[in-house]
CSV table of C-alpha atoms in Angstrom, one decimal:
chain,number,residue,atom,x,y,z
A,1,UNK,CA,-56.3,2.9,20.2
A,2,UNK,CA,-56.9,0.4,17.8
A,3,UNK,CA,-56.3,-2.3,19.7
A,4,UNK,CA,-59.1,-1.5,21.9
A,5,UNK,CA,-61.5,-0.5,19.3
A,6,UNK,CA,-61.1,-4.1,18.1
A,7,UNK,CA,-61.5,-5.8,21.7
A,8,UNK,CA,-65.0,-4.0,21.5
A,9,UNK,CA,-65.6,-5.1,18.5
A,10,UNK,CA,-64.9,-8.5,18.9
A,11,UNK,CA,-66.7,-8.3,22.3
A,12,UNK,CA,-69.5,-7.5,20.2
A,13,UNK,CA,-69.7,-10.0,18.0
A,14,UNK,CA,-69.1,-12.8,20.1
A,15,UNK,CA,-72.2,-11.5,22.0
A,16,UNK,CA,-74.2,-11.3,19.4
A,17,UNK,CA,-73.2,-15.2,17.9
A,18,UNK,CA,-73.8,-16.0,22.1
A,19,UNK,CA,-76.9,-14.6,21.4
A,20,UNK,CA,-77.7,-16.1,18.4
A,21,UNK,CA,-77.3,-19.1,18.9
A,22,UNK,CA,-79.9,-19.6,22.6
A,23,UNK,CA,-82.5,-17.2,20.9
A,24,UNK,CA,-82.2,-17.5,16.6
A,25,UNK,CA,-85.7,-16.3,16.3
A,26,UNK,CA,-85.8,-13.4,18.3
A,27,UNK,CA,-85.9,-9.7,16.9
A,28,UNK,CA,-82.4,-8.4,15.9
A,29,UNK,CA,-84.0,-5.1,17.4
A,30,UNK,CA,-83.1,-6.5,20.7
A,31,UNK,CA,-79.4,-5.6,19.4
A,32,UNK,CA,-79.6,-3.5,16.7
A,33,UNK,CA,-81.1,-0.1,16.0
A,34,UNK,CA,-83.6,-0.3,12.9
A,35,UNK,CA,-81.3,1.7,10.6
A,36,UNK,CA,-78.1,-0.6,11.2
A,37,UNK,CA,-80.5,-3.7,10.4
A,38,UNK,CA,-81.9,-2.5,7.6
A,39,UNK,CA,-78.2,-1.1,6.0
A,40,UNK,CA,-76.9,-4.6,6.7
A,41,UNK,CA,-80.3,-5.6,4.9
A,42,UNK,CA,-79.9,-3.6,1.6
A,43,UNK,CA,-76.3,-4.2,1.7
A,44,UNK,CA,-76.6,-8.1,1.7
A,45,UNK,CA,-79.6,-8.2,-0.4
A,46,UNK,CA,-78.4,-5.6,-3.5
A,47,UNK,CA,-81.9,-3.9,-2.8
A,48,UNK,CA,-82.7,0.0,-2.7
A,49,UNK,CA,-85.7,-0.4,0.4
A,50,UNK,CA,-85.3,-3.5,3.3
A,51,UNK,CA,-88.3,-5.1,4.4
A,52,UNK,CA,-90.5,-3.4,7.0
A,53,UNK,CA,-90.2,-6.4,9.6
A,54,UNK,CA,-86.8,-7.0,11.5
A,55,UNK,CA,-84.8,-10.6,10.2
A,56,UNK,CA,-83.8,-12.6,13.1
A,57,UNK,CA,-80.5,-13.1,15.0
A,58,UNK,CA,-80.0,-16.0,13.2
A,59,UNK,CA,-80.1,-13.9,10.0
A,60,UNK,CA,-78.3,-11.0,11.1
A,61,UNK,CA,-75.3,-13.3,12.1
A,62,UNK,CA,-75.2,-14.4,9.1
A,63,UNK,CA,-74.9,-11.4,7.0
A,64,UNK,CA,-72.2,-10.3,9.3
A,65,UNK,CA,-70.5,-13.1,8.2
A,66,UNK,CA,-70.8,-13.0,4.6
A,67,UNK,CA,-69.4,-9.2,4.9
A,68,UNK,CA,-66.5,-10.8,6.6
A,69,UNK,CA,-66.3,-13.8,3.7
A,70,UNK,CA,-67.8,-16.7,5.1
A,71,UNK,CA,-69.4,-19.0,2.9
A,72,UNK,CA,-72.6,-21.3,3.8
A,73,UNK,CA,-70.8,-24.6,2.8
A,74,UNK,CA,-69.2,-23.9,6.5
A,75,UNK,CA,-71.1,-24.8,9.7
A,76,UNK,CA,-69.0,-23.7,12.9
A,77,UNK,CA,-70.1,-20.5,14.4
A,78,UNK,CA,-66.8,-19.9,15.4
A,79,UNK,CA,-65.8,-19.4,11.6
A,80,UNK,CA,-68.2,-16.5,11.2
A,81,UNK,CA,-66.6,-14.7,14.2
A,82,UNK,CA,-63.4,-15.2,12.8
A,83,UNK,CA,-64.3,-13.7,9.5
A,84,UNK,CA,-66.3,-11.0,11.0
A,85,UNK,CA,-63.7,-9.7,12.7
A,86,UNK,CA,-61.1,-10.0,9.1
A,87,UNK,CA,-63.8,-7.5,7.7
A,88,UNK,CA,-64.2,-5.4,10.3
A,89,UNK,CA,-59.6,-5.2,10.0
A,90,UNK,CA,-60.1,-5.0,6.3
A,91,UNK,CA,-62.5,-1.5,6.3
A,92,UNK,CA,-60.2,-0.1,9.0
């Protein structure tokens, strides 16, 4: 059961950082629901109330990837999947 829980998971993500990366400035309501961005929003930011507009892909991906320890000195995409998923095994 877990095994395939995590191979949706990491379909997921990998989807999303496909995504990302041929349309960064798109809506992130093209993926997400307006409650999941704006949790990931207050969670990231330390803040009470999220903005009222939706942050882009771009964005989004990258608060994933800071839940799941990746630092901005790091460039590779690939990095943020792979931490992404280490969060998602470390909540679980």
């Amino acid at each position: 059961m877990a095994l395939a829980t995590y191979s949706i998971v990491a379909w997921r993500l990998l989807w999303l950082t496909y995504l990302a990366r041929f349309q960064p400035d798109a809506s992130c309501e093209l993926v997400l629901a307006t409650h999941e961005w704006q949790v990931l929003y207050t969670t990231i930011h330390h803040q009470l109330y999220p903005h009222t507009t939706p942050p882009t892909l771009a964005q989004v991906v990258n608060w994933i990837a800071r839940l799941g320890g990746f630092f901005r000195s790091q460039k590779r995409w690939l990095s943020r999947c792979k931490s992404s998923l280490a969060w998602i095994k470390s909540i679980t």
